[in-house]
mmCIF file of C-alpha atoms and ligand atoms in Angstrom:
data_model
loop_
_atom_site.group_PDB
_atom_site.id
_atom_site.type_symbol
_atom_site.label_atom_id
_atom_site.label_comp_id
_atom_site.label_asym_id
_atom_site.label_seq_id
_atom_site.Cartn_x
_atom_site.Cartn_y
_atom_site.Cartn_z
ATOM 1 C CA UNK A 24 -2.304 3.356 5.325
ATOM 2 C CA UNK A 25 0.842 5.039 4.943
ATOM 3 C CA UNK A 26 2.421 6.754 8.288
ATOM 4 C CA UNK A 27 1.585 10.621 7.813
ATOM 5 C CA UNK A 28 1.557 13.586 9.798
ATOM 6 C CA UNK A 29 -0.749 12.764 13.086
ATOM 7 C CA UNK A 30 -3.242 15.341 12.956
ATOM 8 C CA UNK A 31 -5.287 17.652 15.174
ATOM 9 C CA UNK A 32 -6.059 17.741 18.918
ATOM 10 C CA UNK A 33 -4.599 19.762 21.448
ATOM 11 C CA UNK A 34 -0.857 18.082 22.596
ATOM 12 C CA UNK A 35 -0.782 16.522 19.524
ATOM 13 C CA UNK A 36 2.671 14.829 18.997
ATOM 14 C CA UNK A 37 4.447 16.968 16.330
ATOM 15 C CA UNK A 38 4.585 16.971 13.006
ATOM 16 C CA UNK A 39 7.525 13.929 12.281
ATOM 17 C CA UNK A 40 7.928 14.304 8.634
ATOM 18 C CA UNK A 41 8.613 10.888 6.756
ATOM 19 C CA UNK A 42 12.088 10.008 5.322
ATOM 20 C CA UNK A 43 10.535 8.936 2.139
ATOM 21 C CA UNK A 44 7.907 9.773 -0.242
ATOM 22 C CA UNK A 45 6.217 7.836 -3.181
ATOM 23 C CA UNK A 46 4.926 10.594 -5.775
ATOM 24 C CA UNK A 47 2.438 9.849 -8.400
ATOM 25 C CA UNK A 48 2.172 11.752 -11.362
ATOM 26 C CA UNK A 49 -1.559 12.724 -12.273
ATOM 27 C CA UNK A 50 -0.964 13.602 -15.758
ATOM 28 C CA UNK A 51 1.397 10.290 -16.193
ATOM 29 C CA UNK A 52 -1.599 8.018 -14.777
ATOM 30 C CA UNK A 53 -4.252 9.441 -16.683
ATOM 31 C CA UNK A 54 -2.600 9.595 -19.784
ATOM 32 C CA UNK A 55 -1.735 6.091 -19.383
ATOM 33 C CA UNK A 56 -5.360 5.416 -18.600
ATOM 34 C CA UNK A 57 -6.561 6.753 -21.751
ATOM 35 C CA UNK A 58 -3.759 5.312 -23.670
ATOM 36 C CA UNK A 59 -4.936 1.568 -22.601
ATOM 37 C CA UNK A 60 -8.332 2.688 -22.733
ATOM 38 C CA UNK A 61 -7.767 3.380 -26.557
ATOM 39 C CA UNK A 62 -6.252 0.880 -27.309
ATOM 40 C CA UNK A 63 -8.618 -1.860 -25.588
ATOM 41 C CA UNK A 64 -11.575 -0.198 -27.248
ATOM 42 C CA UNK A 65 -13.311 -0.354 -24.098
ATOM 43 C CA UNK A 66 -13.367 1.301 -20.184
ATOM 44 C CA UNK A 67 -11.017 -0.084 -17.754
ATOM 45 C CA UNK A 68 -11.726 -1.393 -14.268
ATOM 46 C CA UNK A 69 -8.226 -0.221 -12.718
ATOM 47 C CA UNK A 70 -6.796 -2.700 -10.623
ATOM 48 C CA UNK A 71 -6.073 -0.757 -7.175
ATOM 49 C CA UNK A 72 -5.195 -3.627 -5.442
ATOM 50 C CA UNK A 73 -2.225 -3.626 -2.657
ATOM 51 C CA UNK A 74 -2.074 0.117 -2.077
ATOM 52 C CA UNK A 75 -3.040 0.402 -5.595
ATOM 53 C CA UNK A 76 0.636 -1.126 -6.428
ATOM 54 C CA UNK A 77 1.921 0.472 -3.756
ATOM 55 C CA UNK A 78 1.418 3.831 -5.379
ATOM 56 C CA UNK A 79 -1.385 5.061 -2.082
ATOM 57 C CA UNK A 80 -4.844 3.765 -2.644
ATOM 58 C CA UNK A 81 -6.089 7.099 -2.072
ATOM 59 C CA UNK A 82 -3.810 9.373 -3.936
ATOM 60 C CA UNK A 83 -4.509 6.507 -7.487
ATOM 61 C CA UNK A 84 -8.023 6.259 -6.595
ATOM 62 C CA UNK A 85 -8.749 9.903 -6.569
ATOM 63 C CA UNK A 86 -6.851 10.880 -9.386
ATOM 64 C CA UNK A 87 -8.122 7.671 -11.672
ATOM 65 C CA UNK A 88 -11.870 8.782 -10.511
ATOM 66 C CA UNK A 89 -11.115 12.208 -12.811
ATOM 67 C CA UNK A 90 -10.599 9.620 -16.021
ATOM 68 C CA UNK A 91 -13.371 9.727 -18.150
ATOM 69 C CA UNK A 92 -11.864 6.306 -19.391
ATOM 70 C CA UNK A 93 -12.479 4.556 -15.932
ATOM 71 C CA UNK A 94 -15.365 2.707 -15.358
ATOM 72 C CA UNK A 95 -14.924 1.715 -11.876
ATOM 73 C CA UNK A 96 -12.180 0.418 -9.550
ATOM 74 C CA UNK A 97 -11.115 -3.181 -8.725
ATOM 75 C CA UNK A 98 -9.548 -4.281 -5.542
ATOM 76 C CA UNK A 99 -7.960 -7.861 -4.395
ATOM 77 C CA UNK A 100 -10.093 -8.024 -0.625
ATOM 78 C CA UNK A 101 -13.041 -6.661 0.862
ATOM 79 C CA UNK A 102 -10.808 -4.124 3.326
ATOM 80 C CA UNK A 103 -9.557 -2.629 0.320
ATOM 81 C CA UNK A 104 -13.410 -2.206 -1.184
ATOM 82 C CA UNK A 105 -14.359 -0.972 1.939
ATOM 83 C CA UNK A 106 -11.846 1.626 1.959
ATOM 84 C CA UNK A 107 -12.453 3.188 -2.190
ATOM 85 C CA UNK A 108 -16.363 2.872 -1.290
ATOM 86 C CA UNK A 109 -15.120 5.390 2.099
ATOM 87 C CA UNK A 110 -13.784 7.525 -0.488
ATOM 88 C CA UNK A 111 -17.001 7.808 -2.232
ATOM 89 C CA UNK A 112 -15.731 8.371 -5.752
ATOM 90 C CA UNK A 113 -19.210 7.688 -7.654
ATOM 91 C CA UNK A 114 -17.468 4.886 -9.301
ATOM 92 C CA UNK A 115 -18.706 1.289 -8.954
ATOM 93 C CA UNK A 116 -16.220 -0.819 -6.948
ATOM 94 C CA UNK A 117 -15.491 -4.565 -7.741
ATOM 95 C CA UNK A 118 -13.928 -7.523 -5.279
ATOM 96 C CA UNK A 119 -11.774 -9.786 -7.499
ATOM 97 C CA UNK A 120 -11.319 -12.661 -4.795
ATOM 98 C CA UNK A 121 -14.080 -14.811 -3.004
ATOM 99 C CA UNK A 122 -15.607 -13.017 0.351
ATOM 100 C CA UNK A 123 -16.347 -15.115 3.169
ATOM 101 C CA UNK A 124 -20.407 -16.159 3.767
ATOM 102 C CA UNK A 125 -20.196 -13.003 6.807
ATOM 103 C CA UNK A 126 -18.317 -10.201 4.446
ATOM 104 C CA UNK A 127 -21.170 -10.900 1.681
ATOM 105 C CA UNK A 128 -23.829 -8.808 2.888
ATOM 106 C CA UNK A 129 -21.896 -6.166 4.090
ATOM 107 C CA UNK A 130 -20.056 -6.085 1.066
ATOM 108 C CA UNK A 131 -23.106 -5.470 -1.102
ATOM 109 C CA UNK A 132 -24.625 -2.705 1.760
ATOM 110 C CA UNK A 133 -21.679 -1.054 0.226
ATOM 111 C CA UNK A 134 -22.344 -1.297 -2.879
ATOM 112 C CA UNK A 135 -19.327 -3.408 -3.863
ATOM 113 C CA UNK A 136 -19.820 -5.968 -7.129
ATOM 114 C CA UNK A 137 -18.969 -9.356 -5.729
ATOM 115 C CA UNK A 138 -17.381 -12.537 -7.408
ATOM 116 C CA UNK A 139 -19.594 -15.480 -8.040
ATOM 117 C CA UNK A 140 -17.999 -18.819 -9.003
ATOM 118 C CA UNK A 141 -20.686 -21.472 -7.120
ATOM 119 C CA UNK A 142 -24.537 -22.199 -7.743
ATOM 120 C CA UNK A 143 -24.361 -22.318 -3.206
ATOM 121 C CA UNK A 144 -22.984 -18.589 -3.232
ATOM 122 C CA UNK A 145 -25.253 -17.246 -6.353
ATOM 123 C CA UNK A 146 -28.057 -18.516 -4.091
ATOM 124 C CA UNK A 147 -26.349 -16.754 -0.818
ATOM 125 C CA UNK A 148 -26.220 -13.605 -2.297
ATOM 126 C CA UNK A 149 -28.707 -10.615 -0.841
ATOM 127 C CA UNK A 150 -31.220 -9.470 -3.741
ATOM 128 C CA UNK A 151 -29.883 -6.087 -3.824
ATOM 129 C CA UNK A 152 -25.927 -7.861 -4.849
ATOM 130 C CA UNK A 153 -24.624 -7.283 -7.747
ATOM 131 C CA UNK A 154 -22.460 -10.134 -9.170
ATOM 132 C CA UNK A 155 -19.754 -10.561 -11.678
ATOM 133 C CA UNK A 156 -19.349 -14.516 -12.509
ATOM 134 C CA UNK A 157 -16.082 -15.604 -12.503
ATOM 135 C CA UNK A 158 -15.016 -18.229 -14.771
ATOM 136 C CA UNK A 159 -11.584 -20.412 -14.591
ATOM 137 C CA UNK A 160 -10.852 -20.548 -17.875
ATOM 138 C CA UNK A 161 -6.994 -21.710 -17.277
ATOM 139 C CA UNK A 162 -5.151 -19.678 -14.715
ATOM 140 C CA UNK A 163 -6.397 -22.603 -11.868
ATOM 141 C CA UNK A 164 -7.191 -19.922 -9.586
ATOM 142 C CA UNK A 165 -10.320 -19.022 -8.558
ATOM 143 C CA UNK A 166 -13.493 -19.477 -10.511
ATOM 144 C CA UNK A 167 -16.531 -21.485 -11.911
ATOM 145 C CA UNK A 168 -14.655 -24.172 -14.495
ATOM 146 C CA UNK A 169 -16.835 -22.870 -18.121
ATOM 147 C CA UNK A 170 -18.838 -26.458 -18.143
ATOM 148 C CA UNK A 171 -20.182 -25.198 -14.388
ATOM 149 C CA UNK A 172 -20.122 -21.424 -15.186
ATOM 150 C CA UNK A 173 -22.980 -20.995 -17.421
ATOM 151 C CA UNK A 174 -25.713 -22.674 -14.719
ATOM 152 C CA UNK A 175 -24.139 -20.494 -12.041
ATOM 153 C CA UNK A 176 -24.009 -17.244 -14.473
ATOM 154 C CA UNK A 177 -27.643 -18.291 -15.413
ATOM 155 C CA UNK A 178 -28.679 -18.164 -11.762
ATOM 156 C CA UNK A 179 -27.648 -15.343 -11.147
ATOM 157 C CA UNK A 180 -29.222 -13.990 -14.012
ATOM 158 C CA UNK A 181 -32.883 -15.534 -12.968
ATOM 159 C CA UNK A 182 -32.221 -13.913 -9.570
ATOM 160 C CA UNK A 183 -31.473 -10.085 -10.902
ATOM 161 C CA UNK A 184 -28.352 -10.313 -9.695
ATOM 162 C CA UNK A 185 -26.002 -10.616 -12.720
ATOM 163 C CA UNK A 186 -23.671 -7.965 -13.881
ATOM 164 C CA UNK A 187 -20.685 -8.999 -15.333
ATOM 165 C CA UNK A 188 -18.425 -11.822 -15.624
ATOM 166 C CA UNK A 189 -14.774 -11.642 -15.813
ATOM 167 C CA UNK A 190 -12.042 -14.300 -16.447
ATOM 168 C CA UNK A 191 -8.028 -13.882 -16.050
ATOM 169 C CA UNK A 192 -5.299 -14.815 -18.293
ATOM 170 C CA UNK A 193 -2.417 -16.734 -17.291
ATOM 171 C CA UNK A 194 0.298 -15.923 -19.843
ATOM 172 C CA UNK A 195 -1.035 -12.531 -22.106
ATOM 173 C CA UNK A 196 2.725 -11.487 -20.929
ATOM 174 C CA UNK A 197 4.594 -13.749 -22.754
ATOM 175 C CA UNK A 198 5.745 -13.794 -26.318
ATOM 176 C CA UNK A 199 4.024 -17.383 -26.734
ATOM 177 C CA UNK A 200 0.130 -15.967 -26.966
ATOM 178 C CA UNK A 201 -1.361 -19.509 -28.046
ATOM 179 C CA UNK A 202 -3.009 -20.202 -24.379
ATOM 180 C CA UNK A 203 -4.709 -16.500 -24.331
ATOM 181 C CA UNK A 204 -6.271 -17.408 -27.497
ATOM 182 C CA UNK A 205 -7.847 -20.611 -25.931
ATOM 183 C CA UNK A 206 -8.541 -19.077 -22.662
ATOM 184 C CA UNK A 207 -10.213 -16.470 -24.395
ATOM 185 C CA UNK A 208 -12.091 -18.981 -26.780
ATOM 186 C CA UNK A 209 -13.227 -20.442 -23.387
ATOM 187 C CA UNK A 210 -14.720 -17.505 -22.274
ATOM 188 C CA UNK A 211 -16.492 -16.184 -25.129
ATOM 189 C CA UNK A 212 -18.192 -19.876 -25.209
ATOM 190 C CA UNK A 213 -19.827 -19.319 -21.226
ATOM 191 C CA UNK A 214 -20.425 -15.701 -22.617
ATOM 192 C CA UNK A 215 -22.421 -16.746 -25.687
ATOM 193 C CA UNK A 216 -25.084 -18.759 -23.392
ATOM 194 C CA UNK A 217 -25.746 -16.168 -20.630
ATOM 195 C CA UNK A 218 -27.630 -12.611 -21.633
ATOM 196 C CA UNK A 219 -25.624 -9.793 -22.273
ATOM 197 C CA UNK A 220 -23.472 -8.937 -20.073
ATOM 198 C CA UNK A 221 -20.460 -6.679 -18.732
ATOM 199 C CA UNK A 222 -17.646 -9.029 -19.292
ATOM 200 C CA UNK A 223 -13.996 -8.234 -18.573
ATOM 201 C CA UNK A 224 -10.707 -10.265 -19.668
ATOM 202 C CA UNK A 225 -7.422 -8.697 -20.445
ATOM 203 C CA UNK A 226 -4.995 -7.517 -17.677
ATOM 204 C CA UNK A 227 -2.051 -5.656 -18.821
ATOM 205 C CA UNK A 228 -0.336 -8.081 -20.953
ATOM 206 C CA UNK A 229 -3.848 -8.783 -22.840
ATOM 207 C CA UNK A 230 -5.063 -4.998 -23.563
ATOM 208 C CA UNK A 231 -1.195 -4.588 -24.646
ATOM 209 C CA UNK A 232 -0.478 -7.824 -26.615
ATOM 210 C CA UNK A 233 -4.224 -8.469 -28.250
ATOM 211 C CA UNK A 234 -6.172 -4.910 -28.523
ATOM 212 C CA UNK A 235 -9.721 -5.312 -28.435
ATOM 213 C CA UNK A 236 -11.214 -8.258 -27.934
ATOM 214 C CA UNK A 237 -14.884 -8.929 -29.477
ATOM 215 C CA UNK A 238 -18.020 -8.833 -26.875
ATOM 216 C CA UNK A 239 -15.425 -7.332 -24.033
ATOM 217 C CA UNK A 240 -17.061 -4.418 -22.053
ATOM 218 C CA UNK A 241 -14.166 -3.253 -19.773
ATOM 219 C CA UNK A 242 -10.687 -4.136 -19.649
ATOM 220 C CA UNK A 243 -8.305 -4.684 -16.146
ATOM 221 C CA UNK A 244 -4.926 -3.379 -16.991
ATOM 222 C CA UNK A 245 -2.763 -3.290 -13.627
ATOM 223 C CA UNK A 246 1.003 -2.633 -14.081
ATOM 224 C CA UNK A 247 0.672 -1.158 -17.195
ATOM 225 C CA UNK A 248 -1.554 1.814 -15.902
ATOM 226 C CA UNK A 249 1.220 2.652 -13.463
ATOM 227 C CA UNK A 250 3.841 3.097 -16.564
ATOM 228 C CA UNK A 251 5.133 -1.028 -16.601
ATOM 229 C CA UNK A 252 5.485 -3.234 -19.334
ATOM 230 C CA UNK A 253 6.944 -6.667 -20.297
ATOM 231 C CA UNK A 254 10.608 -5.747 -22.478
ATOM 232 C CA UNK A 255 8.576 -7.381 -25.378
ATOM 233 C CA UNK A 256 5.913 -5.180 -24.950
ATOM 234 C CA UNK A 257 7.942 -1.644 -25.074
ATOM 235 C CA UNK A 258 6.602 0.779 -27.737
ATOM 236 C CA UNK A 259 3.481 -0.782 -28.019
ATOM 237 C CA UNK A 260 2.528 2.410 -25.926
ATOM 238 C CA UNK A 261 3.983 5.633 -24.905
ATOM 239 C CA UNK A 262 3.104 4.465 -21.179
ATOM 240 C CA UNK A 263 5.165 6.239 -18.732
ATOM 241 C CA UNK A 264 6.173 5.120 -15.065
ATOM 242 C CA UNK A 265 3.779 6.887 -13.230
ATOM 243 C CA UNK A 266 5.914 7.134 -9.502
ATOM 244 C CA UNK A 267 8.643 8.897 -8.116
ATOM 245 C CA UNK A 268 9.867 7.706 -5.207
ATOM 246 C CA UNK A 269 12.742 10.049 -2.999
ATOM 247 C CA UNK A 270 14.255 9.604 -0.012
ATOM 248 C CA UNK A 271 15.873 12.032 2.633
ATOM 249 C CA UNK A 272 19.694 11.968 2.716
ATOM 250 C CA UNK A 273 20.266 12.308 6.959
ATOM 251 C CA UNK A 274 23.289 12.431 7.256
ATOM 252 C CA UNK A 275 26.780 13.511 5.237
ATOM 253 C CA UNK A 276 30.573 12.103 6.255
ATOM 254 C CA UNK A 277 33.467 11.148 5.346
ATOM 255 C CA UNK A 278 35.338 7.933 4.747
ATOM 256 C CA UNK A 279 38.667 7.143 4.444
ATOM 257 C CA UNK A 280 39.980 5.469 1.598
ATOM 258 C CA UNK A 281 40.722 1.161 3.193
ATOM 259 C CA UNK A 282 37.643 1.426 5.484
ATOM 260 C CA UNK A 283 34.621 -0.564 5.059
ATOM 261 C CA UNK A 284 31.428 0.523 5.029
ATOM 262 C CA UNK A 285 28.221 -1.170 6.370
ATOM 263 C CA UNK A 286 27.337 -4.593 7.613
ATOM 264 C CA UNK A 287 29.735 -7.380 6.497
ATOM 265 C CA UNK A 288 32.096 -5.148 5.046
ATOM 266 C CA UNK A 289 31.128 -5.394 1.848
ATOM 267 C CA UNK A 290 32.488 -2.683 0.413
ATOM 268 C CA UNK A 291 36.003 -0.696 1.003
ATOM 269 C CA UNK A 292 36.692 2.737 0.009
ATOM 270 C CA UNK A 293 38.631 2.732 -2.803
ATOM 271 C CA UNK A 294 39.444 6.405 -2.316
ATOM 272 C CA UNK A 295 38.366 8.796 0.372
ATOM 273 C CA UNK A 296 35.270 9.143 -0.445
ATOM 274 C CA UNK A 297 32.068 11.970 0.704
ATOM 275 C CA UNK A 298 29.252 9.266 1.802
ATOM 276 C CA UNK A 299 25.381 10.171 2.468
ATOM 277 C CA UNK A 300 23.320 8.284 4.729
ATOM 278 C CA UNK A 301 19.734 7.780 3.419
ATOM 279 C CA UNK A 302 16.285 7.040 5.332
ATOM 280 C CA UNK A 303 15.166 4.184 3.342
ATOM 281 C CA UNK A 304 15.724 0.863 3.457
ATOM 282 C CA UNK A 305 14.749 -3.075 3.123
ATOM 283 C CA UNK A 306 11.863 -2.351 5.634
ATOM 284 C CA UNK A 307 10.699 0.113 3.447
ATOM 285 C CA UNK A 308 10.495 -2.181 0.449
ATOM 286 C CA UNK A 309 14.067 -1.572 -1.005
ATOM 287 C CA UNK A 310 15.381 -4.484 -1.888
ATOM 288 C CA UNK A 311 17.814 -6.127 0.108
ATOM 289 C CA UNK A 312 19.170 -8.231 -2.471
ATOM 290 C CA UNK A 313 20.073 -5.047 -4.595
ATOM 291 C CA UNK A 314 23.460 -4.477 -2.254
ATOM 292 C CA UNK A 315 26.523 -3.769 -4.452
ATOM 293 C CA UNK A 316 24.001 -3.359 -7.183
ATOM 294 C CA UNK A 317 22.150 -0.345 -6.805
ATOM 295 C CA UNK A 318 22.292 3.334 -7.785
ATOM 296 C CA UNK A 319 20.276 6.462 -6.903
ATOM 297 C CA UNK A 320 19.999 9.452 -8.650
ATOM 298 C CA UNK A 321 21.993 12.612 -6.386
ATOM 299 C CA UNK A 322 21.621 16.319 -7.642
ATOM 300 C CA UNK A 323 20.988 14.612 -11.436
ATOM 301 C CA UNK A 324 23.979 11.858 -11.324
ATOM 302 C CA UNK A 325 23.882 8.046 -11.183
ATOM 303 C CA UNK A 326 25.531 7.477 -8.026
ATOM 304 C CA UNK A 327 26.192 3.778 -6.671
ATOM 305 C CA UNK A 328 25.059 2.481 -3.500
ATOM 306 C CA UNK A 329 27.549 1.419 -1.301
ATOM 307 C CA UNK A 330 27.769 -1.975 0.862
ATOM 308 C CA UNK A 331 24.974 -3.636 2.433
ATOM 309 C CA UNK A 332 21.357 -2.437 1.979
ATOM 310 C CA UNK A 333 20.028 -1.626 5.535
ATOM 311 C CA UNK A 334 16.726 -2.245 7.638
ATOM 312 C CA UNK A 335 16.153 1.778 7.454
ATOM 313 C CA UNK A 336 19.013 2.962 5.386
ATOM 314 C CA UNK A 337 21.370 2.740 2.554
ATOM 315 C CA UNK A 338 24.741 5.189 2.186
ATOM 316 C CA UNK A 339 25.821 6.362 -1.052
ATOM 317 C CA UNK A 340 28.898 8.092 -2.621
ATOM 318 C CA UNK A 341 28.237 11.694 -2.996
ATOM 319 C CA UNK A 342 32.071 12.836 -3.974
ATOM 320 C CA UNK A 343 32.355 15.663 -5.402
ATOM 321 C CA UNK A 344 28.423 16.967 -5.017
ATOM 322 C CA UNK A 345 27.951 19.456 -1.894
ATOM 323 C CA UNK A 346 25.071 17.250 -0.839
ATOM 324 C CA UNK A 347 23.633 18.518 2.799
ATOM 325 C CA UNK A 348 21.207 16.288 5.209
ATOM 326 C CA UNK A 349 17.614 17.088 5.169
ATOM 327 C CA UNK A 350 18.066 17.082 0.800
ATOM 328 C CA UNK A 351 16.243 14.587 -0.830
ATOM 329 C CA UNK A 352 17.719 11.856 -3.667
ATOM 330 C CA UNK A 353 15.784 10.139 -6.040
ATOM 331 C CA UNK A 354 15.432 6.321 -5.598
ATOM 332 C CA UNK A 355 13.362 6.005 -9.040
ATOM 333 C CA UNK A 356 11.785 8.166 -11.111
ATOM 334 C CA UNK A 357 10.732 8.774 -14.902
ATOM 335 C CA UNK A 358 13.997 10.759 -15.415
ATOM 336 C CA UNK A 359 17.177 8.114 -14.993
ATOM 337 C CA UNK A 360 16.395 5.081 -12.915
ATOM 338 C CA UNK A 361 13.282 3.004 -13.196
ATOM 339 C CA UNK A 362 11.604 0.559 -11.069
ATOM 340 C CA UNK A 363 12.700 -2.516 -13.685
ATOM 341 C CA UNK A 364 15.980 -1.697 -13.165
ATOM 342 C CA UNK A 365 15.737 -1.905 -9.480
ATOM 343 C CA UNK A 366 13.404 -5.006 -9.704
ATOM 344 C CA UNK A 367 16.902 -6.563 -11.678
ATOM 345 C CA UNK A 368 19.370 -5.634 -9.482
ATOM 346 C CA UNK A 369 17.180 -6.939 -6.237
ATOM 347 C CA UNK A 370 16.493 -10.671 -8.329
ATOM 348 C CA UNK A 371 13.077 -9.570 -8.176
ATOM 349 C CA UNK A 372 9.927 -8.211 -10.750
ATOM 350 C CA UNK A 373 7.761 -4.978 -10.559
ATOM 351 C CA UNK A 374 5.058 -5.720 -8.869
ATOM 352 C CA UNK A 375 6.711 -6.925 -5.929
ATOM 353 C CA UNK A 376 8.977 -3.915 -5.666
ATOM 354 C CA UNK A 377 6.115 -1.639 -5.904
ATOM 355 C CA UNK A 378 3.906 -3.849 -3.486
ATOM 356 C CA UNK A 379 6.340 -4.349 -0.929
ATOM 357 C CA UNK A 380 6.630 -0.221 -0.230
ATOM 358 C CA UNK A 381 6.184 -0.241 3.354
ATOM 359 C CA UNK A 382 4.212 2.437 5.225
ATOM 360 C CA UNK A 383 6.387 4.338 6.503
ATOM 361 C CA UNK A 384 6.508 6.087 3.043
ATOM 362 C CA UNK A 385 4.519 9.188 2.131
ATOM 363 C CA UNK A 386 2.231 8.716 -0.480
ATOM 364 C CA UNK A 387 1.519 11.757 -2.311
ATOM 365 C CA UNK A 388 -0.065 13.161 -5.908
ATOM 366 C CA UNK A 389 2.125 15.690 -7.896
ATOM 367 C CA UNK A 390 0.390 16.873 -11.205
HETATM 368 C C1 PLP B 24 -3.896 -8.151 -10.529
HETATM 369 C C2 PLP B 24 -4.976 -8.499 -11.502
HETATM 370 C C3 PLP B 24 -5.085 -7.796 -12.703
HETATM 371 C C4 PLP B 24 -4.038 -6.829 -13.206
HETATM 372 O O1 PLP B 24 -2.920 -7.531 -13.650
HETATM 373 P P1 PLP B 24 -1.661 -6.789 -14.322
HETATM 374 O O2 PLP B 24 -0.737 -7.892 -14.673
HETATM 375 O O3 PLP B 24 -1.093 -5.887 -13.285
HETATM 376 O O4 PLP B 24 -2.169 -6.055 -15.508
HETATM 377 C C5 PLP B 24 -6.196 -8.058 -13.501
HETATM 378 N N1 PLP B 24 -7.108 -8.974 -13.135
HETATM 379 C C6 PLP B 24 -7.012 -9.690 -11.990
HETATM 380 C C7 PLP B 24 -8.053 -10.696 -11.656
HETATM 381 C C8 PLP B 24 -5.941 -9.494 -11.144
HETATM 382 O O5 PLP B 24 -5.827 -10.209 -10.018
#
């Protein structure tokens, strides 16, 4: 859970505002939603996995629950089902890796759709579970292999259990879509021998790159709901990034033109320069490996980071703006700099940028 403002009983500590805030945009998610939606011909089951991408599993799962174009949510482990069935959004719930033998009936007291991939766990499963088969059909992952998966799925079926089955695609992000095809082949084989079904395949790259796909009841985009898409992918949809994320400038100096600023030295003034300290750093999620790279955006201007990225701050050359502590700067946003960029600058991709926000962050919806 992200830190936030301790609340309530008397002698309460005070309220310590965070130094950073993550802000998702309602109106940017749920158009995006319906955007993939449309264009997949079929509900999604948004992936709200790891903080829901680090956007707050709350704040996405909330404002997703208002789509009419969401079936139901899907999370990576059974703490994170436990937490969207707290929220009790009326929308079904479903586990995407293997519970252990204990978390099973628990999980389906909940209500939360569990993964099936063995004939031993189709026959573990309380009569009141509801199942969605999982079938390996080339990622090497997790899942019943398809000559195994239609006894398990048929199991399951016998024992009132079934509800949907769901495979994942190892390359739908790629230019090269030959091994989709047979994945997907695959799939639709194990599909055609069990009874109908609620079956899910495409993740972002799939609803993007293939559209609809025949006998598909729901589709699982992830990065591309929160405004993310591979650079082959752009236009396919007006999807727009869906978070802002700002941080508190804390403090204003400063620095004369020869000195260095920050660990190593990195950097030397080239001029005298007006510097602002900023609460965020690599603890936070900001990537470390961005130093000498980065920008934030200051009062509407591009300005560059200067020397090493901290634990719990960054500084940044505010010359010429009358920038004051307390202000806050945009790290990313819709507006100038987006999360690929950062993901470039730091070696790194998307997901893990938006993953590895820490908690110390706000999480917050805007409309
Ligand atoms: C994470 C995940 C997704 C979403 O993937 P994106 O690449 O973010 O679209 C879909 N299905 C499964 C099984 C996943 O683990």
């Amino acid at each position: 859970m992200p830190a936030s403002v301790p609340k309530g009983e008397e002698g309460a500590a005070p309220p310590f505002a965070a130094r950073a805030r993550a802000l998702t945009s309602r109106s940017a998610l749920l158009d995006n939603l319906a955007a993939l939606s449309g264009r997949a011909g079929v509900p999604l089951l948004l992936p709200v996995k790891a903080d829901a991408y680090g956007h707050g599993l709350d704040v996405v799962a909330r404002a997703a629950a208002a789509s009419p174009h969401v079936w139901g949510l899907a999370v990576a482990v059974p703490r994170e089902a436990q937490a969207v069935a707290a929220l009790e959004l009326g929308r079904p719930v479903v586990l995407l890796t293997p519970p252990t033998p204990q978390e099973v009936p628990v999980l389906a007291d909940l209500g939360v759709r569990i993964p099936v991939a063995t004939l031993a766990e189709a026959e573990a499963l309380p009569p009141h579970a509801r199942a969605h088969l999982k079938v390996d059909t080339g990622m090497n992952r997790l899942g019943a292999r398809p000559a195994e998966a239609v006894a398990v799925g048929r199991r399951l079926a016998e024992r009132g259990v079934l509800e949907g089955a769901y495979t994942h695609f190892a390359t739908s992000d790629e230019v090269d879509l030959r091994f989709t095809h047979e994945q997907f082949r695959r799939f639709q084989a194990v599909l055609a021998e069990l009874p109908p079904l609620l079956a899910h395949a495409s993740n972002g790259g799939g609803v993007l790159s293939l559209g609809a796909l025949p006998g598909m009841g729901l589709a699982r985009p992830g990065l591309a709901s929160y405004g993310f898409v591979p650079s082959h992918l752009h236009g396919v949809l007006p999807l727009r990034p869906v978070m802002t994320l700002q941080a508190q400038v804390t403090f204003v100096h400063d620095v004369h033109a020869g000195e260095t600023i920050s660990y190593g030295g990195l950097y030397t003034a080239p001029r005298d320069l007006r510097v602002a300290t900023v609460g965020l750093g690599y603890a936070d999620g900001y990537p470390r490996n961005a130093t000498l790279r980065a920008h934030v955006t200051v009062r509407g201007e591009r300005r560059p980071v200067l020397g090493r990225i901290c634990m719990d701050q960054f500084m940044v050359d505010v010359s010429g703006l009358d920038v004051h502590p307390g202000e806050w700067i945009e790290v990313w946003g819709p507006a100038d700099i987006n999360v690929s960029e950062v993901a470039a600058w730091g070696d790194t991709i998307e997901y893990e940028v938006l993953t590895g926000l820490g908690a110390r962050i706000d999480r917050a919806a805007v409309p």
